Amino acid sequence: MRSETEMMELILLTAKQDDRIRAVIMNGSRTNPNVKKDIFQDYDIVYLVRKIESFTRDHSWVDVFGERIMMQLPEEKVLPPADGSGRFPYLMQFMDGNRIDLTLISVGKMDELLQRDSLSVLLLDKDGLVGSLPPSSDRDYWIRKPTAKEFADLCNEFWWIGLNISKGLWRQELTYAMFMHEQINRNVMIKMMEWKIGIETGFTKSAGKFGKDMRNYLAEEEWEQFRSTYSDADFENIWEALFTMCDLFRKTAVMVAGQLGYDYPYEDDKRVTAFLKHVRNLPADAMSIY
């Protein structure tokens, strides 16, 4: 694998030798002082360029970065659909294990498209286009204190989706039930736990993308309970994971509500929990819910 020094020299040399490239910015985990370095960290790079079409009509110019395993061009995809904002990303995984996520932004649209987040580091600026940037920090990614409305909406979403999960489990619709459990309520659960972490850290920390660093802030018992909310494809095990998630959500949300002075929807919780237990015990050939 090429070293970090070698990769950075290549990224900058490419920009210096191409007159169309006017500035280089790096962001992401490699600029985050609070992230432990490892071999899978991407190089998240922005090139501010002139004549962006001269790059995008012939993609062979990126061959300079090395032999690739594969490349993805999100702006040329139909599924998922292109963003169409004007940015042009090249997502490149190289044979030596390095990865560059390189985004082109036209100089003429930089005020509109350039995201100046707190992890941005200016590496090259031939024309002084960008100006000075503050020292890199993860401040823009700190957990944010929820409003009372946001808290209420998240609780409402969790218990409502619980009803959908129970319906899918009774029908034995595995993909539907697991989508509701994993793709929707999983994210709701993580958000509530992030708010708890925010309270405990004064809203000065990040839990990482998709809550990947949550374990660093949770007691071992709490982390083990969270792990138990994951299930295999057995319907009884999914039911168990669902009720474990309900218990953890309730405990976490009540704590958040108490600390922030918000109202927890005890009645929704009570009625939905009772409904879930009832549906779990319904016979497979039931003709009515009650």
PDB file of C-alpha atoms in Angstrom:
ATOM      1  CA  MET A   1       0.000   0.000   0.000  1.00  0.00           C
ATOM      2  CA  ARG A   2       1.266   3.463  -0.872  1.00  0.00           C
ATOM      3  CA  SER A   3       1.956   5.530   2.218  1.00  0.00           C
ATOM      4  CA  GLU A   4      -0.037   8.580   3.251  1.00  0.00           C
ATOM      5  CA  THR A   5       2.900  10.774   2.239  1.00  0.00           C
ATOM      6  CA  GLU A   6       3.017   9.211  -1.218  1.00  0.00           C
ATOM      7  CA  MET A   7      -0.717   9.586  -1.715  1.00  0.00           C
ATOM      8  CA  MET A   8      -0.763  13.209  -0.620  1.00  0.00           C
ATOM      9  CA  GLU A   9       2.191  14.032  -2.879  1.00  0.00           C
ATOM     10  CA  LEU A  10       0.385  12.440  -5.823  1.00  0.00           C
ATOM     11  CA  ILE A  11      -2.877  14.281  -5.128  1.00  0.00           C
ATOM     12  CA  LEU A  12      -1.075  17.622  -4.866  1.00  0.00           C
ATOM     13  CA  LEU A  13       1.340  17.021  -7.759  1.00  0.00           C
ATOM     14  CA  THR A  14      -1.591  16.228 -10.043  1.00  0.00           C
ATOM     15  CA  ALA A  15      -3.217  19.522  -9.067  1.00  0.00           C
ATOM     16  CA  LYS A  16      -0.020  21.556  -9.401  1.00  0.00           C
ATOM     17  CA  GLN A  17       0.734  20.228 -12.869  1.00  0.00           C
ATOM     18  CA  ASP A  18      -2.780  20.787 -14.235  1.00  0.00           C
ATOM     19  CA  ASP A  19      -3.555  24.438 -14.862  1.00  0.00           C
ATOM     20  CA  ARG A  20      -7.283  23.739 -14.789  1.00  0.00           C
ATOM     21  CA  ILE A  21      -7.108  22.745 -11.107  1.00  0.00           C
ATOM     22  CA  ARG A  22      -6.979  25.917  -9.018  1.00  0.00           C
ATOM     23  CA  ALA A  23      -7.387  24.729  -5.423  1.00  0.00           C
ATOM     24  CA  VAL A  24      -7.366  21.546  -3.341  1.00  0.00           C
ATOM     25  CA  ILE A  25      -9.273  20.915  -0.121  1.00  0.00           C
ATOM     26  CA  MET A  26      -9.265  17.787   2.024  1.00  0.00           C
ATOM     27  CA  ASN A  27     -11.942  16.884   4.548  1.00  0.00           C
ATOM     28  CA  GLY A  28     -13.320  13.779   6.237  1.00  0.00           C
ATOM     29  CA  SER A  29     -11.733  11.447   8.771  1.00  0.00           C
ATOM     30  CA  ARG A  30      -8.146  12.173   7.741  1.00  0.00           C
ATOM     31  CA  THR A  31      -8.552  15.765   8.897  1.00  0.00           C
ATOM     32  CA  ASN A  32     -10.354  14.854  12.131  1.00  0.00           C
ATOM     33  CA  PRO A  33      -7.948  15.066  15.077  1.00  0.00           C
ATOM     34  CA  ASN A  34     -10.264  12.880  17.173  1.00  0.00           C
ATOM     35  CA  VAL A  35     -10.316   9.913  14.797  1.00  0.00           C
ATOM     36  CA  LYS A  36      -7.841   7.057  15.141  1.00  0.00           C
ATOM     37  CA  LYS A  37      -5.951   6.483  11.905  1.00  0.00           C
ATOM     38  CA  ASP A  38      -6.352   3.148  10.129  1.00  0.00           C
ATOM     39  CA  ILE A  39      -5.719   1.579   6.733  1.00  0.00           C
ATOM     40  CA  PHE A  40      -9.296   2.085   5.490  1.00  0.00           C
ATOM     41  CA  GLN A  41      -9.496   5.856   5.810  1.00  0.00           C
ATOM     42  CA  ASP A  42     -10.458   7.479   2.522  1.00  0.00           C
ATOM     43  CA  TYR A  43      -8.789  10.521   1.025  1.00  0.00           C
ATOM     44  CA  ASP A  44     -11.748  12.906   0.766  1.00  0.00           C
ATOM     45  CA  ILE A  45     -10.561  15.505  -1.719  1.00  0.00           C
ATOM     46  CA  VAL A  46     -12.133  18.463  -3.498  1.00  0.00           C
ATOM     47  CA  TYR A  47     -10.579  19.948  -6.629  1.00  0.00           C
ATOM     48  CA  LEU A  48     -11.807  23.422  -7.555  1.00  0.00           C
ATOM     49  CA  VAL A  49     -11.449  23.508 -11.321  1.00  0.00           C
ATOM     50  CA  ARG A  50     -11.934  25.522 -14.469  1.00  0.00           C
ATOM     51  CA  LYS A  51     -13.532  23.921 -17.553  1.00  0.00           C
ATOM     52  CA  ILE A  52     -15.083  21.086 -15.556  1.00  0.00           C
ATOM     53  CA  GLU A  53     -16.513  19.559 -18.740  1.00  0.00           C
ATOM     54  CA  SER A  54     -12.997  18.897 -20.008  1.00  0.00           C
ATOM     55  CA  PHE A  55     -12.543  16.522 -17.054  1.00  0.00           C
ATOM     56  CA  THR A  56     -15.943  14.856 -17.106  1.00  0.00           C
ATOM     57  CA  ARG A  57     -16.125  14.064 -20.829  1.00  0.00           C
ATOM     58  CA  ASP A  58     -12.970  11.922 -20.654  1.00  0.00           C
ATOM     59  CA  HIS A  59     -12.415  10.162 -17.339  1.00  0.00           C
ATOM     60  CA  SER A  60      -9.025   8.735 -18.254  1.00  0.00           C
ATOM     61  CA  TRP A  61      -7.325  11.643 -16.476  1.00  0.00           C
ATOM     62  CA  VAL A  62      -7.875   9.892 -13.109  1.00  0.00           C
ATOM     63  CA  ASP A  63      -5.690   6.978 -14.236  1.00  0.00           C
ATOM     64  CA  VAL A  64      -2.761   8.961 -12.850  1.00  0.00           C
ATOM     65  CA  PHE A  65      -3.804   7.949  -9.340  1.00  0.00           C
ATOM     66  CA  GLY A  66      -3.032   4.277  -9.924  1.00  0.00           C
ATOM     67  CA  GLU A  67      -4.548   0.922 -10.823  1.00  0.00           C
ATOM     68  CA  ARG A  68      -8.114   0.626  -9.603  1.00  0.00           C
ATOM     69  CA  ILE A  69     -10.212  -2.256  -8.373  1.00  0.00           C
ATOM     70  CA  MET A  70     -13.219  -0.256  -9.499  1.00  0.00           C
ATOM     71  CA  MET A  71     -14.623   3.248  -9.774  1.00  0.00           C
ATOM     72  CA  GLN A  72     -18.067   4.696  -9.215  1.00  0.00           C
ATOM     73  CA  LEU A  73     -19.345   7.831 -10.923  1.00  0.00           C
ATOM     74  CA  PRO A  74     -22.517   8.832  -9.014  1.00  0.00           C
ATOM     75  CA  GLU A  75     -23.393  11.606 -11.454  1.00  0.00           C
ATOM     76  CA  GLU A  76     -23.605   9.121 -14.320  1.00  0.00           C
ATOM     77  CA  LYS A  77     -25.836   6.624 -12.520  1.00  0.00           C
ATOM     78  CA  VAL A  78     -29.547   6.037 -12.893  1.00  0.00           C
ATOM     79  CA  LEU A  79     -29.869   3.866  -9.763  1.00  0.00           C
ATOM     80  CA  PRO A  80     -29.469   5.506  -7.389  1.00  0.00           C
ATOM     81  CA  PRO A  81     -30.294   8.669  -9.343  1.00  0.00           C
ATOM     82  CA  ALA A  82     -27.668  11.360  -9.827  1.00  0.00           C
ATOM     83  CA  ASP A  83     -27.657  14.293  -7.449  1.00  0.00           C
ATOM     84  CA  GLY A  84     -27.479  16.805 -10.274  1.00  0.00           C
ATOM     85  CA  SER A  85     -26.192  19.606  -8.057  1.00  0.00           C
ATOM     86  CA  GLY A  86     -23.170  20.388 -10.213  1.00  0.00           C
ATOM     87  CA  ARG A  87     -20.564  18.524  -8.188  1.00  0.00           C
ATOM     88  CA  PHE A  88     -18.851  15.617  -9.954  1.00  0.00           C
ATOM     89  CA  PRO A  89     -17.498  12.896  -7.633  1.00  0.00           C
ATOM     90  CA  TYR A  90     -15.045  10.144  -8.581  1.00  0.00           C
ATOM     91  CA  LEU A  91     -15.109   7.321  -6.039  1.00  0.00           C
ATOM     92  CA  MET A  92     -12.008   5.225  -6.604  1.00  0.00           C
ATOM     93  CA  GLN A  93     -10.798   2.079  -4.832  1.00  0.00           C
ATOM     94  CA  PHE A  94      -7.222   1.195  -5.771  1.00  0.00           C
ATOM     95  CA  MET A  95      -5.504  -2.156  -6.006  1.00  0.00           C
ATOM     96  CA  ASP A  96      -3.065  -1.196  -3.242  1.00  0.00           C
ATOM     97  CA  GLY A  97      -5.906  -0.651  -0.747  1.00  0.00           C
ATOM     98  CA  ASN A  98      -6.070   3.131  -0.878  1.00  0.00           C
ATOM     99  CA  ARG A  99      -9.284   4.929  -1.735  1.00  0.00           C
ATOM    100  CA  ILE A 100      -9.850   8.459  -3.006  1.00  0.00           C
ATOM    101  CA  ASP A 101     -13.246  10.132  -3.006  1.00  0.00           C
ATOM    102  CA  LEU A 102     -12.467  13.037  -5.314  1.00  0.00           C
ATOM    103  CA  THR A 103     -15.057  15.696  -6.067  1.00  0.00           C
ATOM    104  CA  LEU A 104     -14.767  18.298  -8.809  1.00  0.00           C
ATOM    105  CA  ILE A 105     -16.423  21.666  -8.282  1.00  0.00           C
ATOM    106  CA  SER A 106     -16.374  24.411 -10.859  1.00  0.00           C
ATOM    107  CA  VAL A 107     -14.669  27.599  -9.691  1.00  0.00           C
ATOM    108  CA  GLY A 108     -17.666  29.520 -10.986  1.00  0.00           C
ATOM    109  CA  LYS A 109     -19.993  27.614  -8.659  1.00  0.00           C
ATOM    110  CA  MET A 110     -17.787  27.324  -5.593  1.00  0.00           C
ATOM    111  CA  ASP A 111     -19.831  29.806  -3.531  1.00  0.00           C
ATOM    112  CA  GLU A 112     -22.922  27.695  -4.191  1.00  0.00           C
ATOM    113  CA  LEU A 113     -21.499  24.182  -3.990  1.00  0.00           C
ATOM    114  CA  LEU A 114     -18.448  24.241  -1.745  1.00  0.00           C
ATOM    115  CA  GLN A 115     -19.352  22.905   1.688  1.00  0.00           C
ATOM    116  CA  ARG A 116     -17.069  24.635   4.161  1.00  0.00           C
ATOM    117  CA  ASP A 117     -17.455  22.270   7.098  1.00  0.00           C
ATOM    118  CA  SER A 118     -15.247  22.290  10.161  1.00  0.00           C
ATOM    119  CA  LEU A 119     -13.145  19.362   8.915  1.00  0.00           C
ATOM    120  CA  SER A 120     -11.955  21.188   5.793  1.00  0.00           C
ATOM    121  CA  VAL A 121      -8.216  21.699   5.328  1.00  0.00           C
ATOM    122  CA  LEU A 122      -6.889  23.840   2.483  1.00  0.00           C
ATOM    123  CA  LEU A 123      -3.976  22.088   0.768  1.00  0.00           C
ATOM    124  CA  LEU A 124      -3.457  24.305  -2.287  1.00  0.00           C
ATOM    125  CA  ASP A 125      -4.919  27.612  -3.462  1.00  0.00           C
ATOM    126  CA  LYS A 126      -3.266  28.992  -6.582  1.00  0.00           C
ATOM    127  CA  ASP A 127      -5.424  32.117  -6.747  1.00  0.00           C
ATOM    128  CA  GLY A 128      -6.464  32.739  -3.146  1.00  0.00           C
ATOM    129  CA  LEU A 129      -9.994  31.633  -3.994  1.00  0.00           C
ATOM    130  CA  VAL A 130     -10.775  29.936  -0.714  1.00  0.00           C
ATOM    131  CA  GLY A 131      -8.995  32.154   1.775  1.00  0.00           C
ATOM    132  CA  SER A 132      -7.928  31.014   5.214  1.00  0.00           C
ATOM    133  CA  LEU A 133      -9.758  28.230   7.051  1.00  0.00           C
ATOM    134  CA  PRO A 134      -9.868  27.682  10.825  1.00  0.00           C
ATOM    135  CA  PRO A 135      -8.041  24.681  12.306  1.00  0.00           C
ATOM    136  CA  SER A 136      -9.776  21.410  11.535  1.00  0.00           C
ATOM    137  CA  SER A 137     -12.192  20.082  14.153  1.00  0.00           C
ATOM    138  CA  ASP A 138     -15.281  17.874  14.242  1.00  0.00           C
ATOM    139  CA  ARG A 139     -17.459  20.658  15.690  1.00  0.00           C
ATOM    140  CA  ASP A 140     -19.933  20.545  12.779  1.00  0.00           C
ATOM    141  CA  TYR A 141     -20.583  16.870  13.566  1.00  0.00           C
ATOM    142  CA  TRP A 142     -21.254  17.195  17.287  1.00  0.00           C
ATOM    143  CA  ILE A 143     -24.554  15.789  18.469  1.00  0.00           C
ATOM    144  CA  ARG A 144     -27.089  18.615  18.555  1.00  0.00           C
ATOM    145  CA  LYS A 145     -29.615  19.186  21.311  1.00  0.00           C
ATOM    146  CA  PRO A 146     -33.120  18.295  20.065  1.00  0.00           C
ATOM    147  CA  THR A 147     -36.055  20.627  20.334  1.00  0.00           C
ATOM    148  CA  ALA A 148     -39.167  19.455  22.177  1.00  0.00           C
ATOM    149  CA  LYS A 149     -40.859  18.950  18.804  1.00  0.00           C
ATOM    150  CA  GLU A 150     -37.982  16.877  17.448  1.00  0.00           C
ATOM    151  CA  PHE A 151     -38.041  14.709  20.560  1.00  0.00           C
ATOM    152  CA  ALA A 152     -41.819  14.222  20.347  1.00  0.00           C
ATOM    153  CA  ASP A 153     -41.651  13.407  16.639  1.00  0.00           C
ATOM    154  CA  LEU A 154     -38.922  10.803  17.151  1.00  0.00           C
ATOM    155  CA  CYS A 155     -40.905   9.077  19.896  1.00  0.00           C
ATOM    156  CA  ASN A 156     -44.007   9.128  17.712  1.00  0.00           C
ATOM    157  CA  GLU A 157     -42.066   7.589  14.816  1.00  0.00           C
ATOM    158  CA  PHE A 158     -40.621   4.799  16.930  1.00  0.00           C
ATOM    159  CA  TRP A 159     -43.911   3.604  18.372  1.00  0.00           C
ATOM    160  CA  TRP A 160     -45.776   4.006  15.086  1.00  0.00           C
ATOM    161  CA  ILE A 161     -43.214   1.959  13.167  1.00  0.00           C
ATOM    162  CA  GLY A 162     -43.458  -0.664  15.911  1.00  0.00           C
ATOM    163  CA  LEU A 163     -47.026  -1.272  14.764  1.00  0.00           C
ATOM    164  CA  ASN A 164     -45.799  -1.870  11.219  1.00  0.00           C
ATOM    165  CA  ILE A 165     -43.171  -4.312  12.437  1.00  0.00           C
ATOM    166  CA  SER A 166     -45.759  -6.347  14.354  1.00  0.00           C
ATOM    167  CA  LYS A 167     -47.961  -6.567  11.267  1.00  0.00           C
ATOM    168  CA  GLY A 168     -45.062  -7.791   9.155  1.00  0.00           C
ATOM    169  CA  LEU A 169     -44.026 -10.349  11.756  1.00  0.00           C
ATOM    170  CA  TRP A 170     -47.530 -11.791  12.117  1.00  0.00           C
ATOM    171  CA  ARG A 171     -47.817 -12.085   8.327  1.00  0.00           C
ATOM    172  CA  GLN A 172     -44.286 -13.537   8.272  1.00  0.00           C
ATOM    173  CA  GLU A 173     -43.239 -10.934   5.711  1.00  0.00           C
ATOM    174  CA  LEU A 174     -39.555 -11.079   6.489  1.00  0.00           C
ATOM    175  CA  THR A 175     -38.290  -8.339   4.187  1.00  0.00           C
ATOM    176  CA  TYR A 176     -41.011  -5.877   5.209  1.00  0.00           C
ATOM    177  CA  ALA A 177     -40.610  -6.514   8.938  1.00  0.00           C
ATOM    178  CA  MET A 178     -36.826  -6.305   8.798  1.00  0.00           C
ATOM    179  CA  PHE A 179     -36.890  -3.143   6.701  1.00  0.00           C
ATOM    180  CA  MET A 180     -39.096  -1.457   9.293  1.00  0.00           C
ATOM    181  CA  HIS A 181     -36.991  -2.790  12.158  1.00  0.00           C
ATOM    182  CA  GLU A 182     -33.532  -2.205  10.711  1.00  0.00           C
ATOM    183  CA  GLN A 183     -33.829   0.621   8.210  1.00  0.00           C
ATOM    184  CA  ILE A 184     -36.299   2.833  10.063  1.00  0.00           C
ATOM    185  CA  ASN A 185     -36.513   2.096  13.781  1.00  0.00           C
ATOM    186  CA  ARG A 186     -32.829   1.248  13.986  1.00  0.00           C
ATOM    187  CA  ASN A 187     -32.016   4.802  12.915  1.00  0.00           C
ATOM    188  CA  VAL A 188     -34.616   6.204  15.313  1.00  0.00           C
ATOM    189  CA  MET A 189     -33.071   4.204  18.153  1.00  0.00           C
ATOM    190  CA  ILE A 190     -29.584   5.417  17.316  1.00  0.00           C
ATOM    191  CA  LYS A 191     -30.727   9.044  17.186  1.00  0.00           C
ATOM    192  CA  MET A 192     -32.288   8.783  20.662  1.00  0.00           C
ATOM    193  CA  MET A 193     -29.122   7.212  22.039  1.00  0.00           C
ATOM    194  CA  GLU A 194     -27.065   9.962  20.453  1.00  0.00           C
ATOM    195  CA  TRP A 195     -29.184  12.548  22.275  1.00  0.00           C
ATOM    196  CA  LYS A 196     -28.474  10.751  25.542  1.00  0.00           C
ATOM    197  CA  ILE A 197     -24.762  10.792  24.744  1.00  0.00           C
ATOM    198  CA  GLY A 198     -25.058  14.486  23.870  1.00  0.00           C
ATOM    199  CA  ILE A 199     -26.561  15.244  27.267  1.00  0.00           C
ATOM    200  CA  GLU A 200     -23.818  13.314  29.044  1.00  0.00           C
ATOM    201  CA  THR A 201     -21.055  15.078  27.088  1.00  0.00           C
ATOM    202  CA  GLY A 202     -22.522  18.570  27.027  1.00  0.00           C
ATOM    203  CA  PHE A 203     -23.263  18.246  23.313  1.00  0.00           C
ATOM    204  CA  THR A 204     -19.548  18.573  22.524  1.00  0.00           C
ATOM    205  CA  LYS A 205     -18.935  15.154  20.942  1.00  0.00           C
ATOM    206  CA  SER A 206     -19.779  13.218  17.814  1.00  0.00           C
ATOM    207  CA  ALA A 207     -21.024   9.624  17.915  1.00  0.00           C
ATOM    208  CA  GLY A 208     -19.712   9.053  14.392  1.00  0.00           C
ATOM    209  CA  LYS A 209     -21.486   8.292  11.156  1.00  0.00           C
ATOM    210  CA  PHE A 210     -24.529   6.057  11.786  1.00  0.00           C
ATOM    211  CA  GLY A 211     -23.568   6.021  15.469  1.00  0.00           C
ATOM    212  CA  LYS A 212     -20.431   3.963  14.794  1.00  0.00           C
ATOM    213  CA  ASP A 213     -18.649   5.423  17.833  1.00  0.00           C
ATOM    214  CA  MET A 214     -21.552   5.058  20.274  1.00  0.00           C
ATOM    215  CA  ARG A 215     -19.880   2.217  22.114  1.00  0.00           C
ATOM    216  CA  ASN A 216     -17.222   4.638  23.359  1.00  0.00           C
ATOM    217  CA  TYR A 217     -19.878   6.463  25.385  1.00  0.00           C
ATOM    218  CA  LEU A 218     -22.112   3.622  26.616  1.00  0.00           C
ATOM    219  CA  ALA A 219     -21.863   1.462  29.712  1.00  0.00           C
ATOM    220  CA  GLU A 220     -21.122  -2.185  28.929  1.00  0.00           C
ATOM    221  CA  GLU A 221     -24.601  -3.288  30.003  1.00  0.00           C
ATOM    222  CA  GLU A 222     -26.219  -0.684  27.781  1.00  0.00           C
ATOM    223  CA  TRP A 223     -24.065  -1.652  24.821  1.00  0.00           C
ATOM    224  CA  GLU A 224     -24.939  -5.327  25.291  1.00  0.00           C
ATOM    225  CA  GLN A 225     -28.630  -4.481  25.361  1.00  0.00           C
ATOM    226  CA  PHE A 226     -28.218  -2.514  22.155  1.00  0.00           C
ATOM    227  CA  ARG A 227     -26.411  -5.469  20.538  1.00  0.00           C
ATOM    228  CA  SER A 228     -29.356  -7.656  21.496  1.00  0.00           C
ATOM    229  CA  THR A 229     -31.647  -5.530  19.338  1.00  0.00           C
ATOM    230  CA  TYR A 230     -30.032  -7.144  16.281  1.00  0.00           C
ATOM    231  CA  SER A 231     -31.586 -10.390  15.141  1.00  0.00           C
ATOM    232  CA  ASP A 232     -31.217 -13.184  12.653  1.00  0.00           C
ATOM    233  CA  ALA A 233     -34.016 -14.124  10.229  1.00  0.00           C
ATOM    234  CA  ASP A 234     -35.956 -16.269  12.715  1.00  0.00           C
ATOM    235  CA  PHE A 235     -39.332 -14.637  13.437  1.00  0.00           C
ATOM    236  CA  GLU A 236     -39.313 -15.433  17.148  1.00  0.00           C
ATOM    237  CA  ASN A 237     -35.849 -13.955  17.465  1.00  0.00           C
ATOM    238  CA  ILE A 238     -37.003 -10.818  15.654  1.00  0.00           C
ATOM    239  CA  TRP A 239     -39.862 -10.503  18.152  1.00  0.00           C
ATOM    240  CA  GLU A 240     -37.363 -10.739  20.999  1.00  0.00           C
ATOM    241  CA  ALA A 241     -35.125  -8.140  19.388  1.00  0.00           C
ATOM    242  CA  LEU A 242     -38.121  -5.854  18.887  1.00  0.00           C
ATOM    243  CA  PHE A 243     -39.148  -5.966  22.547  1.00  0.00           C
ATOM    244  CA  THR A 244     -35.534  -5.446  23.605  1.00  0.00           C
ATOM    245  CA  MET A 245     -35.394  -2.382  21.367  1.00  0.00           C
ATOM    246  CA  CYS A 246     -38.645  -1.114  22.872  1.00  0.00           C
ATOM    247  CA  ASP A 247     -37.226  -1.473  26.381  1.00  0.00           C
ATOM    248  CA  LEU A 248     -34.001   0.291  25.469  1.00  0.00           C
ATOM    249  CA  PHE A 249     -35.790   3.055  23.599  1.00  0.00           C
ATOM    250  CA  ARG A 250     -38.126   3.645  26.535  1.00  0.00           C
ATOM    251  CA  LYS A 251     -35.300   3.779  29.065  1.00  0.00           C
ATOM    252  CA  THR A 252     -33.210   6.102  26.899  1.00  0.00           C
ATOM    253  CA  ALA A 253     -36.054   8.398  25.881  1.00  0.00           C
ATOM    254  CA  VAL A 254     -37.330   8.775  29.461  1.00  0.00           C
ATOM    255  CA  MET A 255     -33.828   9.814  30.520  1.00  0.00           C
ATOM    256  CA  VAL A 256     -33.572  12.335  27.673  1.00  0.00           C
ATOM    257  CA  ALA A 257     -37.014  13.737  28.440  1.00  0.00           C
ATOM    258  CA  GLY A 258     -36.171  14.120  32.121  1.00  0.00           C
ATOM    259  CA  GLN A 259     -32.880  15.877  31.440  1.00  0.00           C
ATOM    260  CA  LEU A 260     -34.305  18.278  28.866  1.00  0.00           C
ATOM    261  CA  GLY A 261     -37.649  18.928  30.507  1.00  0.00           C
ATOM    262  CA  TYR A 262     -39.664  17.324  27.707  1.00  0.00           C
ATOM    263  CA  ASP A 263     -42.749  15.114  27.863  1.00  0.00           C
ATOM    264  CA  TYR A 264     -42.422  11.400  27.149  1.00  0.00           C
ATOM    265  CA  PRO A 265     -45.512   9.798  25.495  1.00  0.00           C
ATOM    266  CA  TYR A 266     -46.236   7.194  28.174  1.00  0.00           C
ATOM    267  CA  GLU A 267     -49.722   6.456  26.834  1.00  0.00           C
ATOM    268  CA  ASP A 268     -48.498   5.762  23.307  1.00  0.00           C
ATOM    269  CA  ASP A 269     -45.803   3.518  24.742  1.00  0.00           C
ATOM    270  CA  LYS A 270     -48.264   1.635  26.958  1.00  0.00           C
ATOM    271  CA  ARG A 271     -50.863   1.064  24.245  1.00  0.00           C
ATOM    272  CA  VAL A 272     -48.426   0.111  21.497  1.00  0.00           C
ATOM    273  CA  THR A 273     -46.509  -2.262  23.768  1.00  0.00           C
ATOM    274  CA  ALA A 274     -49.758  -3.981  24.749  1.00  0.00           C
ATOM    275  CA  PHE A 275     -50.736  -4.218  21.072  1.00  0.00           C
ATOM    276  CA  LEU A 276     -47.384  -5.748  20.132  1.00  0.00           C
ATOM    277  CA  LYS A 277     -47.752  -8.403  22.823  1.00  0.00           C
ATOM    278  CA  HIS A 278     -51.278  -9.153  21.632  1.00  0.00           C
ATOM    279  CA  VAL A 279     -50.251  -9.489  17.979  1.00  0.00           C
ATOM    280  CA  ARG A 280     -47.366 -11.778  18.907  1.00  0.00           C
ATOM    281  CA  ASN A 281     -49.838 -14.195  20.483  1.00  0.00           C
ATOM    282  CA  LEU A 282     -52.426 -14.062  17.699  1.00  0.00           C
ATOM    283  CA  PRO A 283     -52.924 -17.411  15.919  1.00  0.00           C
ATOM    284  CA  ALA A 284     -51.777 -17.539  12.318  1.00  0.00           C
ATOM    285  CA  ASP A 285     -55.341 -17.962  11.083  1.00  0.00           C
ATOM    286  CA  ALA A 286     -56.876 -15.140  13.154  1.00  0.00           C
ATOM    287  CA  MET A 287     -59.728 -13.374  11.374  1.00  0.00           C
ATOM    288  CA  SER A 288     -59.746 -10.307  13.588  1.00  0.00           C
ATOM    289  CA  ILE A 289     -57.246  -8.458  15.750  1.00  0.00           C
ATOM    290  CA  TYR A 290     -59.414  -8.588  18.874  1.00  0.00           C
TER     291      TYR A 290
END
